[in-house]
Phi, psi and omega in degrees: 000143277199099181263136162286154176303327163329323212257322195288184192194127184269064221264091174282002175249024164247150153241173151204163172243106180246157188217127180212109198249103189267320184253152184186111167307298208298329209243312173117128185291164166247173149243339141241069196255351214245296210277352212234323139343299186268308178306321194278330179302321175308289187321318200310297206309307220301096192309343176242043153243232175322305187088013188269162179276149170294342173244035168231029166244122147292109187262147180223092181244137190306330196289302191333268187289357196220067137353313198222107180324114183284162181265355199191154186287327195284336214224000186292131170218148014282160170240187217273326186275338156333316199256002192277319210269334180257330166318318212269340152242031170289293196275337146258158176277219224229010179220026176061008159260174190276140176294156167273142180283137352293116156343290194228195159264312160249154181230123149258136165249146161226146193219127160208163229151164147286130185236170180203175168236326169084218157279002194274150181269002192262163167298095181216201169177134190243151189269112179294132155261207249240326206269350216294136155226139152352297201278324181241104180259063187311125168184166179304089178274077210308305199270008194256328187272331176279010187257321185298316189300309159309292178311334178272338194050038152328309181249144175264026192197146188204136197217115193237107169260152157212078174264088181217175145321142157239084194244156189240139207211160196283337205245333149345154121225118197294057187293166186302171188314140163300321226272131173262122203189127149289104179280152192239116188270352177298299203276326197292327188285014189247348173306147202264126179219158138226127182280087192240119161247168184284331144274198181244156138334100185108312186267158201273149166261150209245161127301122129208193172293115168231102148087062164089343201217158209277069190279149151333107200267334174305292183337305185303307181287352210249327169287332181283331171320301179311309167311272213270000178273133172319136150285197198256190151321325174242035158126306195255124184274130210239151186286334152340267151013289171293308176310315161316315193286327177311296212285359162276325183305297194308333178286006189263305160281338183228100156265004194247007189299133183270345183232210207251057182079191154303148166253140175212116163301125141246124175300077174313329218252335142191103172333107152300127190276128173282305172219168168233167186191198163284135182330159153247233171290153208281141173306346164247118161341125155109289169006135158272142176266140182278336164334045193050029207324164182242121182269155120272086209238115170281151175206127202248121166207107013305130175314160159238169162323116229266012174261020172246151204254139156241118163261114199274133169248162172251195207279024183233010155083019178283013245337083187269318192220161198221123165267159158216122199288146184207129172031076192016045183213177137207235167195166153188163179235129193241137159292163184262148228162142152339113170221166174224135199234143181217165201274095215309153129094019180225158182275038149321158137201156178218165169239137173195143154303119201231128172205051160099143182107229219179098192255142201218088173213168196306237108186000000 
């Protein structure tokens, strides 16, 4: 999709730092933690995503340092301190004092990896870094340097990716933030944050094939969010917003998933706008849209019984149209938008997109 100009944003007063890690001698390599890195840095540059200037994402890659896969832990790169040295000159100048605060408007951190949680009771999470072993369990403590970075109001707004394992082990342990940060408990408590990780307590964030490569599936779905979620009325898909769209999205990818998805923290009370883009469907049901309609013709396979309903929702899980399946099929025309339609009393369900034109999908 196409953004009107109106619509884009050049947001030179946000950064990021993303860090993505395929090889650990020590731990056992991954293969898309590096590339699913690099897909979310894209989105940042990408005007009609993030909108950040390219030389205010800092990237962290095994390709960077290892041509060649390192053989021993001792010699593994990036490690915990790679990612300590761009913070640091994110947050200081060029004579090692601290910048004045507020930096910026936003800080995206995104971490990908291997990760664990450990023993801490709190929602958080850490990253191993490259050099990491069982016996030395080098890493990053994601959420704790992104609590920190908060507590300072370095920044006015902080957007926390972490697509990693949270698994939890007796012995695991999370240490605190590196970051020596003064804090302003006035300004810090007014910061805007969202917190998204790819797992639950306890559970591995999983790889698979997705469209030919070996991907991340939060990372995938969390860009498609990004992409594909309706603004509001004026425009802005909100972390609310993204977070719907994951949690309608996931039984569609990991339909064998044992737990009850990504955890993703939002500041209800003030929301991070993620993107802006054109409104999407009017908030009420029932509305004339000014939009294009989209026709959307369902075909039920395996047939059902011809008394059966497809129910269509919008991206708030709303109930808009009650269909009746006829000779396996059925139809209706929706402005564009996010919907999600399932076959009433059976677990069909599908999430699909409607943006004009003639839509054709499966249940």
């Amino acid at each position: 999709m196409v953004v009107e100009e109106r619509f884009r944003r050049v947001n030179n007063r946000d950064y990021g730092i993303v860090v993505g890690i395929d090889q650990y001698p020590g731990l056992g390599s991954l293969e898309g933690a590096q590339r699913d890195a690099e897909s979310f840095a894209n989105w940042l540059v990408d005007p009609n995503g993030g909108g950040l200037p390219a030389g205010n994402v800092r990237k962290i890659l095994t390709r960077q340092f290892h041509p060649p896969p390192p053989t021993c832990t001792a010699q593994a790169n990036p490690n915990a301190h790679r990612f300590y040295s761009e913070v640091g000159d994110l947050l200081m100048d060029s004579a090692g004092n601290l910048r004045s605060f507020p930096i910026g408007r936003r800080l995206y951190l995104y971490f990908s990896g291997h990760g664990f949680l450990g023993s801490s009771n709190w929602e958080e999470a850490a990253l191993y870094a490259a050099n990491a072993s069982r016996a030395l369990p080098e890493h990053i403590p994601g959420t704790r340097e992104a609590d920190a970075v908060k507590a300072s109001a370095a920044f006015d707004e902080i957007v926390l990716v972490m697509d990693c394992c949270r698994d939890v082990t007796l012995t695991g342990r999370i240490s605190e933030s590196h970051l020596c940060l003064p804090p302003d408990v006035t300004r810090g408590a007014a910061v805007r944050t969202c917190y998204a990780y790819a797992v639950r307590r306890g559970y591995q964030a999983q790889e698979r094939q997705i469209e030919g490569d070996l991907q991340g599936v939060f990372t995938h779905v969390l860009l498609e969010a990004l992409r594909r979620t309706p603004g509001d009325g004026e425009g802005r898909v909100t972390g609310q917003a993204v977070k719907d769209y994951i949690h309608n999205r996931w039984s569609d990818m990991v339909p064998d998933d044992g737990s009850t998805g990504p955890l993703i923290v939002v500041d209800s009370a003030n929301d991070v706008v993620l993107a802006v883009r054109p409104p999407g469907p009017p908030a009420q049901a029932g509305a004339m849209p000014e939009q294009p309609l989209t026709q959307v013709i369902f075909s039920v396979e395996p047939p059902v019984t011809d008394s059966g309903i497809i129910v269509v929702m919008d991206g708030q899980l709303r109930e808009i149209k009650r269909l009746s399946i006829r000779n396996s099929s059925a139809s209706c025309a929706l402005v564009p938008g996010i919907y999600k339609a399932t076959i009433e009393g059976t677990s069909r369900q599908k999430l699909f997109q409607a943006m004009g034109g003639d839509v054709h999908e499966q249940l």
